[in-house]
Coordinates of C-alpha atoms and ligand atoms in Angstrom, one line a residue:
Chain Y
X1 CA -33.6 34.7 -19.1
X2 CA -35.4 38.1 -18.5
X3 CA -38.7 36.2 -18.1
X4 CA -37.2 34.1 -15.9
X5 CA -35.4 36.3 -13.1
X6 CA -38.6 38.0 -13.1
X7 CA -40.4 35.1 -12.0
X8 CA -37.6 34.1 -9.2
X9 CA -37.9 38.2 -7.7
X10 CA -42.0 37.2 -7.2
X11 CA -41.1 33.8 -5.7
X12 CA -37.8 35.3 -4.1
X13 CA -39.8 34.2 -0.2
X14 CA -39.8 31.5 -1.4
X15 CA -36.4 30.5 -3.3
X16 CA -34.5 31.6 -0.6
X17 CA -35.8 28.4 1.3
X18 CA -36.1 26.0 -1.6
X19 CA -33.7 23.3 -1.6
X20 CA -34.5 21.2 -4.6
X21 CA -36.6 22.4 -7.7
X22 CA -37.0 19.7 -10.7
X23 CA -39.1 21.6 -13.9
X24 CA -40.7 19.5 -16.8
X25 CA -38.5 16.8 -16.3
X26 CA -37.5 14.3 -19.1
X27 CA -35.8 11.0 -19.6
X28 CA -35.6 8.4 -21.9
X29 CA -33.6 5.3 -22.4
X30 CA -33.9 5.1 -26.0
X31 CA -37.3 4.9 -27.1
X32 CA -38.4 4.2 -23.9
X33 CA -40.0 7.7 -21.8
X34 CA -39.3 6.4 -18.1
X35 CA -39.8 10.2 -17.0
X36 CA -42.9 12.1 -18.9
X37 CA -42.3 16.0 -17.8
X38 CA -42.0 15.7 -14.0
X39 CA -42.2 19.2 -11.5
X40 CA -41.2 18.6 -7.7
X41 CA -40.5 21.6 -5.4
X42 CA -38.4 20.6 -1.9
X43 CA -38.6 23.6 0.4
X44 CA -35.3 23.3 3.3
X45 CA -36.6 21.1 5.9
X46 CA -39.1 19.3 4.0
X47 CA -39.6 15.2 3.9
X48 CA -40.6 14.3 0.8
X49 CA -41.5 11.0 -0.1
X50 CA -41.6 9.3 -3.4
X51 CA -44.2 6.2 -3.8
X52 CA -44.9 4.2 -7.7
X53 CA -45.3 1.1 -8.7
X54 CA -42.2 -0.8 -10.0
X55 CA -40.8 0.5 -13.0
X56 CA -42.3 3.9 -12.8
X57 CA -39.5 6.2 -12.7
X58 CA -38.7 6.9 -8.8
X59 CA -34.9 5.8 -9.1
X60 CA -34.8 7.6 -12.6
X61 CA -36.1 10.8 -11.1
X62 CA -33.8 10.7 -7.9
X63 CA -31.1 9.7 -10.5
X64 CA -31.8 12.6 -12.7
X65 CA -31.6 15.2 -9.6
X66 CA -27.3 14.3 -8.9
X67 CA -27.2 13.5 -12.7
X68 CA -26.1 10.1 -12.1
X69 CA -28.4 10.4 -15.0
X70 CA -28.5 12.9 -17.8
X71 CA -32.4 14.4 -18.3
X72 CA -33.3 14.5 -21.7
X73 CA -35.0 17.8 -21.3
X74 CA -35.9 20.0 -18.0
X75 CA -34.4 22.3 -15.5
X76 CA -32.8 21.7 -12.3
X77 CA -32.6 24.0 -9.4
X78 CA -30.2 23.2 -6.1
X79 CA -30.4 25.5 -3.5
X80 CA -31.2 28.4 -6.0
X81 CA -28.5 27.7 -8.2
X82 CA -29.8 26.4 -12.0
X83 CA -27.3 23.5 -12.9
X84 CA -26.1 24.7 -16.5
X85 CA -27.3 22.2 -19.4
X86 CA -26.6 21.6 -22.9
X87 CA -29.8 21.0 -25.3
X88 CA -29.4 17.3 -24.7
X89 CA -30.2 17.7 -21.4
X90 CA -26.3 16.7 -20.5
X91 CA -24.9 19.5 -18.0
X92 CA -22.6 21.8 -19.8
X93 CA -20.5 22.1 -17.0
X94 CA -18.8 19.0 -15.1
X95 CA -17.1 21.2 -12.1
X96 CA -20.6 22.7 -11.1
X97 CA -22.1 19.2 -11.5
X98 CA -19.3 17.8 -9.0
X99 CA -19.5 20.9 -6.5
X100 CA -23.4 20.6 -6.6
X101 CA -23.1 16.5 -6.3
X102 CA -21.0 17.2 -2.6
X103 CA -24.3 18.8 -1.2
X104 CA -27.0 16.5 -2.3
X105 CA -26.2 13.0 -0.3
X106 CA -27.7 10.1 -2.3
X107 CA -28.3 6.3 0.2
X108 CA -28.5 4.1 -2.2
X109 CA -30.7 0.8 -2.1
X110 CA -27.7 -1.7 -2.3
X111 CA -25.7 0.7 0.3
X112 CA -22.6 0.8 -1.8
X113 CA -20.2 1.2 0.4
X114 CA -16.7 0.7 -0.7
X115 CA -15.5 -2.9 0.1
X116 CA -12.2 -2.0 0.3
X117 CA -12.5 0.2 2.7
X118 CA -13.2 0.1 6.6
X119 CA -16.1 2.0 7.9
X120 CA -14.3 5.1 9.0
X121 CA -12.3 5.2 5.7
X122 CA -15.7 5.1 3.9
X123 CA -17.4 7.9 6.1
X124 CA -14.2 10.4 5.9
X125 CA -13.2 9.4 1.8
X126 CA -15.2 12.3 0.5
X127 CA -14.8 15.0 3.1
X128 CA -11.0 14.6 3.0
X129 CA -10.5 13.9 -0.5
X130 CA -13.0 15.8 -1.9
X131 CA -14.1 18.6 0.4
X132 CA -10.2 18.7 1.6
X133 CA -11.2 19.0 5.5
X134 CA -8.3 18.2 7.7
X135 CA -8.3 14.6 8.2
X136 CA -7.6 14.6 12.0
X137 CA -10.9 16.8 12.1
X138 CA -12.8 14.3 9.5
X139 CA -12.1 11.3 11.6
X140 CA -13.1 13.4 14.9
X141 CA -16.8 14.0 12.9
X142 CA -17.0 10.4 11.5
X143 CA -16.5 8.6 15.2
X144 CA -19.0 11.4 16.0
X145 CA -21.6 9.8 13.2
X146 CA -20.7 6.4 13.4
X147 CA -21.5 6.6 17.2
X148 CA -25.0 8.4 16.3
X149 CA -26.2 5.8 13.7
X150 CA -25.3 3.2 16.2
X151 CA -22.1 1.7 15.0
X152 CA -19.7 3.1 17.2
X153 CA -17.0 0.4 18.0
X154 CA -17.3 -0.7 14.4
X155 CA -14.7 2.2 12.9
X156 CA -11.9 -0.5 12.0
X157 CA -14.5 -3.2 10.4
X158 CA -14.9 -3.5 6.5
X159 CA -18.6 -3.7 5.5
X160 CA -18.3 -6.9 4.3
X161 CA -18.2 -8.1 7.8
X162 CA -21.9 -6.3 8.8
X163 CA -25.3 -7.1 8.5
X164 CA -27.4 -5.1 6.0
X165 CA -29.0 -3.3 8.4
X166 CA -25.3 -2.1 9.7
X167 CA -24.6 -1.5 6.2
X168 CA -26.8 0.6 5.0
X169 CA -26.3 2.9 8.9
X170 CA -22.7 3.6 8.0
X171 CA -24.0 4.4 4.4
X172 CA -26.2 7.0 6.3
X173 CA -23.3 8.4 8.3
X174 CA -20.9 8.1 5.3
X175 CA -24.0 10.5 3.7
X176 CA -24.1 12.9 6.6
X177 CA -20.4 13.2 6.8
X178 CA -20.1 15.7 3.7
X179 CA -22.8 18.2 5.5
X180 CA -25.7 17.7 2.5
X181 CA -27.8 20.2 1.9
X182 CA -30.7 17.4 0.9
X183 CA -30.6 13.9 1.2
X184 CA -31.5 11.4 -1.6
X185 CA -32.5 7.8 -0.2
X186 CA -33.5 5.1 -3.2
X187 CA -35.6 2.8 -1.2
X188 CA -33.2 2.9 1.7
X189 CA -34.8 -0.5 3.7
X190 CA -35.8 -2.6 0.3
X191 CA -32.3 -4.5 0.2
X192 CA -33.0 -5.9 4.1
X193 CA -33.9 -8.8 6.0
X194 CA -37.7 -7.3 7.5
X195 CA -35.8 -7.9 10.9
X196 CA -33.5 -5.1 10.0
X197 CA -35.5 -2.8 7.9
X198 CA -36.6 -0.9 11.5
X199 CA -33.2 0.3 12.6
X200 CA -32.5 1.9 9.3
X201 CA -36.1 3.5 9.6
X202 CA -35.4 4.7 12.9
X203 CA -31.9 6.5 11.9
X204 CA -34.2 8.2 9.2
X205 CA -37.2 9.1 11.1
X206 CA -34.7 11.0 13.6
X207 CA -33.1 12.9 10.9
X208 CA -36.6 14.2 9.8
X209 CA -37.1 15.4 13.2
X210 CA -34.2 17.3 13.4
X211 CA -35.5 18.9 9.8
X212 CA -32.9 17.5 7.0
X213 CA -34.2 18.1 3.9
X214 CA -34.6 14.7 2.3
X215 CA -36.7 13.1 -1.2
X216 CA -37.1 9.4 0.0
X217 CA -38.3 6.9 -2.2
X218 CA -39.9 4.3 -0.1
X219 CA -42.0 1.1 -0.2
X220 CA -42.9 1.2 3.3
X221 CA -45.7 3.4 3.2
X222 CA -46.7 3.8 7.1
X223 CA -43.5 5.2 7.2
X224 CA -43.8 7.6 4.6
X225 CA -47.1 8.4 5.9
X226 CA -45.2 9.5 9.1
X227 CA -42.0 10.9 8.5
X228 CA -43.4 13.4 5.0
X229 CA -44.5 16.6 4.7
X230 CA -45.0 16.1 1.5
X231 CA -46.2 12.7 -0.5
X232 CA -45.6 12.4 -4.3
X233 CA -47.5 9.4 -6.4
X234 CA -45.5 8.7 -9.4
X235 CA -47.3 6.3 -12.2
X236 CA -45.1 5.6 -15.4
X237 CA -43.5 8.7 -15.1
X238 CA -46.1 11.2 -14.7
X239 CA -46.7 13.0 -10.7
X240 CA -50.3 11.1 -11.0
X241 CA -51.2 12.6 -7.3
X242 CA -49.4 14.4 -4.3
X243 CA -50.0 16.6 -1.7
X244 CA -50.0 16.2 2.5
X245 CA -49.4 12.5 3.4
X246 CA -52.7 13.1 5.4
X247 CA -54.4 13.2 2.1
X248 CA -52.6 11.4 -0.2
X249 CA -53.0 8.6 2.0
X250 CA -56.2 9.2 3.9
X251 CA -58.2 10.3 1.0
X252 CA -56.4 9.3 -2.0
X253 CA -58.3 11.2 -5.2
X254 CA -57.5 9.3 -8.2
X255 CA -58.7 5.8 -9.4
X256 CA -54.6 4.9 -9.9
X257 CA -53.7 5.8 -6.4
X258 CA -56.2 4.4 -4.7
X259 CA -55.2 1.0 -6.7
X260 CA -51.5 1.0 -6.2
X261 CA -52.6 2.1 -2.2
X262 CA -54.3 -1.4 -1.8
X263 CA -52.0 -3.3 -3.6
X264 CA -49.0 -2.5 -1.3
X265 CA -51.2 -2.1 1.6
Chain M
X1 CA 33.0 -36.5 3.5
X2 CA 35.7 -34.6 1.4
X3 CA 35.7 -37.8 -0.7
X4 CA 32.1 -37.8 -1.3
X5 CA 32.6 -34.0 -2.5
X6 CA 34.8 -35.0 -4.6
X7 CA 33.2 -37.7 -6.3
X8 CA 30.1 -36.0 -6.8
X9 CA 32.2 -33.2 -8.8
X10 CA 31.1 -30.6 -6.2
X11 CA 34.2 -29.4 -5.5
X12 CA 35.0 -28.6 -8.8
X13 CA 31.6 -27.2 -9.0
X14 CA 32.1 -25.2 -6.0
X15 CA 34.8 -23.8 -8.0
X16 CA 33.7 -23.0 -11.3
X17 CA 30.7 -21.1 -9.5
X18 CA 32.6 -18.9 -7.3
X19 CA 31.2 -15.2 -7.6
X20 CA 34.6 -14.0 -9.0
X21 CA 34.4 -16.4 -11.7
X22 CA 31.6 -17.9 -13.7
X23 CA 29.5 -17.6 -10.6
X24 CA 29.9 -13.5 -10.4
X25 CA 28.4 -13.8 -14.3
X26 CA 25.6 -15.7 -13.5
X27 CA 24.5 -13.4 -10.8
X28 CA 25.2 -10.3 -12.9
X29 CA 23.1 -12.1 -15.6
X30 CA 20.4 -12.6 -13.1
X31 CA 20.4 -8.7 -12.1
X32 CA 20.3 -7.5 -15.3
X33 CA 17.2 -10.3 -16.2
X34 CA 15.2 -9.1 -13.1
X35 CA 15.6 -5.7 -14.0
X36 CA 14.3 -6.1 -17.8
X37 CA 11.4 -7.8 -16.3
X38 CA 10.9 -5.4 -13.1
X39 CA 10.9 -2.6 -16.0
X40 CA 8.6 -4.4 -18.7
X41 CA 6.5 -5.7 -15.7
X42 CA 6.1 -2.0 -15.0
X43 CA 5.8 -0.5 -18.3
X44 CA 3.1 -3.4 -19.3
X45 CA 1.1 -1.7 -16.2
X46 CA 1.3 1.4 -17.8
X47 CA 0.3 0.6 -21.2
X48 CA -2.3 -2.1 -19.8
X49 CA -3.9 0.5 -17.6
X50 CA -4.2 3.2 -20.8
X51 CA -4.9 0.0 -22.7
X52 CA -7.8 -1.1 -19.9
X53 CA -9.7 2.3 -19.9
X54 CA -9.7 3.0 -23.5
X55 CA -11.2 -0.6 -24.0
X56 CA -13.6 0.2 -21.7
X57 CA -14.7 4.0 -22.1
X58 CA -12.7 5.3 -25.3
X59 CA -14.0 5.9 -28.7
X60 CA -14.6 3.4 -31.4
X61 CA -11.2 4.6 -33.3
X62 CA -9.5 4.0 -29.6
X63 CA -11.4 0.0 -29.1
X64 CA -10.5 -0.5 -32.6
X65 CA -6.6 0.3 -32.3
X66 CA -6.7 -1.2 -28.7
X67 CA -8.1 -4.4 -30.1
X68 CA -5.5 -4.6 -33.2
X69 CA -2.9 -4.2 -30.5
X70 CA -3.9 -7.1 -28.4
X71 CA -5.2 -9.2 -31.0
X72 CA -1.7 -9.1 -32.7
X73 CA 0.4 -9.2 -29.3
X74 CA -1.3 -12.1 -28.4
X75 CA -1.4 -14.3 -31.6
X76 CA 1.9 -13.9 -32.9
X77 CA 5.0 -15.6 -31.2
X78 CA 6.8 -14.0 -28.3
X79 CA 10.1 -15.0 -29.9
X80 CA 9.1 -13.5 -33.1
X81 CA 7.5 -10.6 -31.6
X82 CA 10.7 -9.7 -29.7
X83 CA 12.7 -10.2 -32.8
X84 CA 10.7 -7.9 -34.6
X85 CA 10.3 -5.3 -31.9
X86 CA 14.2 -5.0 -31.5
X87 CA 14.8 -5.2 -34.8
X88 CA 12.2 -2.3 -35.7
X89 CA 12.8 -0.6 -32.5
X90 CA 16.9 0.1 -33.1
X91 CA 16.3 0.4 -36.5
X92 CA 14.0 3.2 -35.9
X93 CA 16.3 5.2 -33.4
X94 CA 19.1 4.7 -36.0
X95 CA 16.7 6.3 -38.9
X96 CA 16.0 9.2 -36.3
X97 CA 19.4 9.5 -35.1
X98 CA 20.7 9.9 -38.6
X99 CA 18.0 12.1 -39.5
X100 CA 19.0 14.4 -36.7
X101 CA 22.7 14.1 -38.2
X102 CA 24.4 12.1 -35.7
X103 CA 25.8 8.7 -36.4
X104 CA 24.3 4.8 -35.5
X105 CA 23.2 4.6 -32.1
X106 CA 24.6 1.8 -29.7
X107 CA 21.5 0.8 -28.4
X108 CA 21.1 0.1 -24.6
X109 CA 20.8 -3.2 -23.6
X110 CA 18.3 -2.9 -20.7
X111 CA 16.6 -0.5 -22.1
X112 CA 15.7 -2.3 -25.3
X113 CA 14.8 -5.2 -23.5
X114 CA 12.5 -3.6 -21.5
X115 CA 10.6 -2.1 -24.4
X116 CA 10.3 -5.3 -26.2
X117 CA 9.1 -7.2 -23.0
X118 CA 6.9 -4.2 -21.8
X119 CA 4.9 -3.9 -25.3
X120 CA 4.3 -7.7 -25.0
X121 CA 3.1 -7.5 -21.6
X122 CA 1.5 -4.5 -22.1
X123 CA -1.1 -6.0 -24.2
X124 CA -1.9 -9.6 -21.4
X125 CA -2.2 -6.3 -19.0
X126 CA -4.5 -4.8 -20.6
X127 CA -6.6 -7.7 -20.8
X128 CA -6.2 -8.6 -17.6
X129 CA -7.1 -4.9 -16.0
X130 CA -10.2 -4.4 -18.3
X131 CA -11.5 -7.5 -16.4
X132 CA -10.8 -6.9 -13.6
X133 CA -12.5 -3.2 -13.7
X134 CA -15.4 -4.9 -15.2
X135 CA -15.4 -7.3 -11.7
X136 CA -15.6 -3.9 -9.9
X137 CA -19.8 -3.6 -8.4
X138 CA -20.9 -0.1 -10.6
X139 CA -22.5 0.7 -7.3
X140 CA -19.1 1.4 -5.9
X141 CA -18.4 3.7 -9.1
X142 CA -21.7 5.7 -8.8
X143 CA -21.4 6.1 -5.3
X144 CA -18.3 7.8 -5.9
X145 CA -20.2 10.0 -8.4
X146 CA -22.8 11.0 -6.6
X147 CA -20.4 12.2 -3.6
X148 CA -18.5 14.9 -6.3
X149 CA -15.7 12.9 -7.3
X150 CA -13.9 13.6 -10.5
X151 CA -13.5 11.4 -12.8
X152 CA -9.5 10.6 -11.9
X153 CA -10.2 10.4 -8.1
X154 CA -12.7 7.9 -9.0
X155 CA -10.4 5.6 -10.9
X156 CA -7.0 6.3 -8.2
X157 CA -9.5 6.0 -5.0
X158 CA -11.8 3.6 -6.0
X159 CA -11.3 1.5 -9.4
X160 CA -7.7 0.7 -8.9
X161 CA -8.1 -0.5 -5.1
X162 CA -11.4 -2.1 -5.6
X163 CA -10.2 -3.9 -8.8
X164 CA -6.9 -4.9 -7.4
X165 CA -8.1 -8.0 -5.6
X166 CA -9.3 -9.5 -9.1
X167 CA -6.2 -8.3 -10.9
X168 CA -3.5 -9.8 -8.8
X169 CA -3.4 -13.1 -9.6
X170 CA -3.3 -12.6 -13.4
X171 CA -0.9 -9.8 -12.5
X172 CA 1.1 -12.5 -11.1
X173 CA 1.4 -14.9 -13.8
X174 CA 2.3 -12.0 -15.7
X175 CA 5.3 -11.1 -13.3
X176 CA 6.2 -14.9 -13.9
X177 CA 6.1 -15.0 -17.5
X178 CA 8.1 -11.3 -17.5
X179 CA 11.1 -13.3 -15.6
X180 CA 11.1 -16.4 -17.8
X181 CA 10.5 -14.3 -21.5
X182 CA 13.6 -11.8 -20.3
X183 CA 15.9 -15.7 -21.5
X184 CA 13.9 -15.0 -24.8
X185 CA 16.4 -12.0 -25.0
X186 CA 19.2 -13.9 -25.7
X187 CA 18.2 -14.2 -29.2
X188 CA 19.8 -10.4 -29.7
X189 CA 22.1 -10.8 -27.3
X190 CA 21.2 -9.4 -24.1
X191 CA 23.6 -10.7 -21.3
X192 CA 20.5 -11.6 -19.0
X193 CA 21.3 -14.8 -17.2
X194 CA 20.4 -17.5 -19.9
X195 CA 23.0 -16.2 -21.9
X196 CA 25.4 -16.0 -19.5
X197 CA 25.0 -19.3 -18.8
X198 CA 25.1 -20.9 -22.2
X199 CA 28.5 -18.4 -21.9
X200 CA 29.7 -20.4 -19.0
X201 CA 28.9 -23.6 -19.9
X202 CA 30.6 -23.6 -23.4
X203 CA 33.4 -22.3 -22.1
X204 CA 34.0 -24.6 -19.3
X205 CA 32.1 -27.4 -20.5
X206 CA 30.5 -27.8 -16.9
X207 CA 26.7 -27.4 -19.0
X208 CA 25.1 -29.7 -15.8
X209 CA 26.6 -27.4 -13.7
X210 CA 26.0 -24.2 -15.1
X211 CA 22.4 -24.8 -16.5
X212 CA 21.0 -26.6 -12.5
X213 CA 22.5 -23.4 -11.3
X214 CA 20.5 -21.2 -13.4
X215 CA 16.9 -23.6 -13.3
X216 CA 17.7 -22.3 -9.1
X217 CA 17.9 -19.4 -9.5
X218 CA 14.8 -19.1 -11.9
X219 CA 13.3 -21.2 -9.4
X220 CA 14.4 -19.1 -6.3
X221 CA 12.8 -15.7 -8.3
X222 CA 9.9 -17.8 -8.9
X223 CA 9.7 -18.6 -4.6
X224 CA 10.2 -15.5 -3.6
X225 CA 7.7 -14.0 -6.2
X226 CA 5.3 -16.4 -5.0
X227 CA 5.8 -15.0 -1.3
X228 CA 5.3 -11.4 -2.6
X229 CA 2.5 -12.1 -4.5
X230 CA 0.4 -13.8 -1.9
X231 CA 1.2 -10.7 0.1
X232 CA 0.3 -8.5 -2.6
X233 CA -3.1 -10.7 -2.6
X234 CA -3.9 -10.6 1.5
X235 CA -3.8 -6.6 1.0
X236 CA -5.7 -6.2 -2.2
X237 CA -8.8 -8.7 -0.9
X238 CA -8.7 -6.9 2.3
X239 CA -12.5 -6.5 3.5
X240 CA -13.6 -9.3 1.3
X241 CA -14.3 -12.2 3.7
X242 CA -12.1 -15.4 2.6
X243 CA -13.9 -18.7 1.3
X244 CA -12.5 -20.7 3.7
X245 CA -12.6 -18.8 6.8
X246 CA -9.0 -18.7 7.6
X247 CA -6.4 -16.5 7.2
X248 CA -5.1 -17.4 3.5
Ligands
LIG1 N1 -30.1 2.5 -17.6 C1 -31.3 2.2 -18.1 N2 -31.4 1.8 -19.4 C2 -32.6 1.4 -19.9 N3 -33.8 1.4 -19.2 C3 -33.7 1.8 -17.9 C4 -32.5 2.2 -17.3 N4 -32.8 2.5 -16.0 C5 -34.1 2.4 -15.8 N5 -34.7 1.9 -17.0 C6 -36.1 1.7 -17.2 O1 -36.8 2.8 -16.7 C7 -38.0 2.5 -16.1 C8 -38.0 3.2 -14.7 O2 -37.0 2.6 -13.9 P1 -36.8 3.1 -12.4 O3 -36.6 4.6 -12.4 O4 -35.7 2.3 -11.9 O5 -38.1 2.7 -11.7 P2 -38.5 2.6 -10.2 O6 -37.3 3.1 -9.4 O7 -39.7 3.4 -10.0 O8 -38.8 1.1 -9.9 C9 -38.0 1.0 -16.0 O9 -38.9 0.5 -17.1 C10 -36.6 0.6 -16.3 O10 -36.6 -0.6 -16.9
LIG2 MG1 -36.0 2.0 -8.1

């Protein structure tokens, strides 16, 4: 512990503007190592985006972060606060996992909205219910959203009723309505029609601008190549290659990279 | 036209069914039938929604008990099954009523009936609501999750809602078969509205009269039910766009 404070006084420039820190990450299902001892650092404001073959661990990592996922080994830092774990990795305390959850905003591939609800029930459920803001405020804030990701008019329809593209918007507001301190997208635009991959991308690309603090796992590399400060190459479940999109892109180092940069290219 | 009446016996039917007399028992039958079921309906919920979760998240001991319970529930007879669960049930509030010092209980009519019934239904519901919160996407659930919810915010805000639209319409059988297995009750004597009736008609002798006017009034519960129910159903698939494209 001693050791430990020590190190975060010398880095304490730089832990006062870190968001997300993930230290010698683990995970297995079983037998199966999907996640081999991965270390990410997301300074406030940062874009980074997460790129990997099929299969090698993005969604398990991002998973990991919120513990929709329990690590099997590591450490896990949230806007300087350690999340508390047992040995196996599970966190030791549920409350802290819950309060820490309400800050980190996950978009999920397959949107996930609830059916059940309409589209202004779905963006205020979790600041009335869980953050306990006024609900006449909530509502005020969720027209507010809806209007920004371009569905205003749609407050009364259930999602069922929208196109993907509409879908996973509302998913975005429904995100930005609990205030997050980081954003999680799993391959936001992978569930949609190529028509309707570019409005989603667009609602993104402005929330980078205005400097949310997001990990994206993406398949739509010009976009990541844009949008990122920061571009991390996973390859079964190691951090193969990362650094400035200009470089990870432009002048990609290893053999792996290079590979996986074609393929999808 | 009086004539006619009186040929077809309705007069005297008219008579015998006249709410102060046989009539008046009848409905009182029928009140105390719909409340047994109302309360087993309610208390099969219950134990169907303990019964759903711990089949689906509890520990082995839990699945294991869980699955004795339905297994049994569900093989045995309900006739037998209600015999045995009044017969144990009163016997066992005797034993502890005894053991306490006081004397033999007189055992509550409605209130037995709506424990036998319930445990019965208890174990259908349980079936029922375990598949219907297996229907439910896991997206929904993780979604929920990942925003902070706790764990029984989760199940009241999203399971329950979002599983309710594949849980009504065995739901609704099970409100059916409630109404119809509260006549089972007559076996110990319950005056629910088959009883009644039997009452009436041996004492009069009018059985055509007495036992038509009881098949209507099952059959009215069962109408009206049906009305409810496809209520119940329009609310609980809100959002879900219908097959057809209309309205029902
Ligand atoms: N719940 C799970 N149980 C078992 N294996 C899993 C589970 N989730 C993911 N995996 C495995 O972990 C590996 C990484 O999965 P994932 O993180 O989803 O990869 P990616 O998002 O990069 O495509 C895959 O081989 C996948 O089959
Ligand atoms: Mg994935």
């Amino acid at each position: 512990m001693d050791s430990a404070s020590a190190a975060a006084s010398a880095l304490e420039t730089d832990t006062r503007r870190e968001a997300i820190r993930v230290e010698d990450l683990h995970k297995s299902f079983g037998n199966l190592e999907v996640l081999k001892g991965v270390d990410l650092t997301a300074q406030q404001g940062d874009v980074v985006a997460i790129i990997g073959g099929s299969g090698s661990g993005k969604s398990t990592m991002l998973r990991c972060i919120n513990f929709l996922e329990t690590p099997s080994s590591g450490k896990i830092v949230i806007g300087g606060e350690e999340v508390a774990m047992r040995g196996d990795g599970s966190p030791a305390n549920q409350k802290q996992i819950e309060r820490i959850r309400t800050k980190l905003a996950m978009v999920f591939q397959q949107f996930n909205l609830w059916t059940h609800r309409t589209l202004i029930e779905n963006v205020i459920e979790v600041p009335v219910h869980v953050l306990k803001v006024p609900k006449a405020q909530a509502i005020e804030r969720a027209r507010e959203l809806l209007d920004r990701v371009g569905l205003g008019g749609k407050e009364d329809t259930y999602p069922a009723y929208l196109s993907g593209g509409q879908q996973q918007r509302a998913a975005i507001a429904r995100a930005l309505a609990v205030d997050p301190s980081a954003m999680l997208f799993d391959e936001p635009t992978s569930a949609l029609d190529p028509e309707l991959v570019g409005e989603v991308l667009t609602v993104i690309r402005d929330l980078a601008a205005e400097g949310r603090t997001m990990l994206l796992v993406t398949h739509e590399m010009k976009f990541a190549r844009e949008v990122a400060n920061h571009v991390v190459y996973l390859y079964q479940g190691r951090i193969e290659e990362q650094g400035p999109p200009a470089e990870v892109f432009g002048n990609p180092q290893s053999e792996r990279l290079k590979q996986f940069l074609s393929s999808v290219a | 036209m009086t004539g006619l009446f009186e040929l077809l016996g309705l007069g005297a039917s008219a008579e015998l069914l006249s709410l102060s007399g046989w009539g008046g028992n009848l409905l009182r039958g029928l009140a105390n039938s719909l409340q047994i079921a109302f309360g087993a309906f309610g208390l099969g919920l219950v134990i169907g929604l303990f019964g759903a979760y711990g089949k689906l998240y509890g520990g082995k001991v839990t699945r294991d008990l869980l699955a004795i319970y339905t297994t049994v529930i569900r093989a045995v007879p309900e006739l037998v099954l209600i015999l045995i669960l009044y017969y144990v049930g009163s016997d066992i509030i005797n034993k502890i009523s005894e053991g306490l010092g006081g004397g033999r209980v007189e055992i509550n009519g409605v209130a037995a009936g709506i424990w036998v019934l319930g445990v019965v239904q208890g174990a259908y519901a349980t079936e029922v609501l375990r598949g219907a919160i297996k229907a439910v996407p896991v997206g929904q659930i993780e979604a929920a999750k990942s925003y902070g919810m706790p764990a029984f915010m989760i199940m009241r805000r999203v399971t329950i809602p979002a599983m309710m639209s594949f849980a009504v319409p065995g739901l609704a059988n099970l409100w059916l078969i409630a109404t119809k297995d509260t006549a089972l009750l007559a076996v110990v004597g319950f005056n629910e509205l088959t009883l009644e009736t039997r009452q009436a008609a041996s004492s009069t002798r009018a059985y055509f009269t007495f036992f038509l006017a009881a098949g209507f009034l099952y059959l009215m519960v069962t109408l009206c039910s049906g009305a409810v129910f496809a209520r119940i159903e329009k609310w609980a698939r809100r959002g879900q766009p219908s097959l057809k494209g209309g309205t029902r």
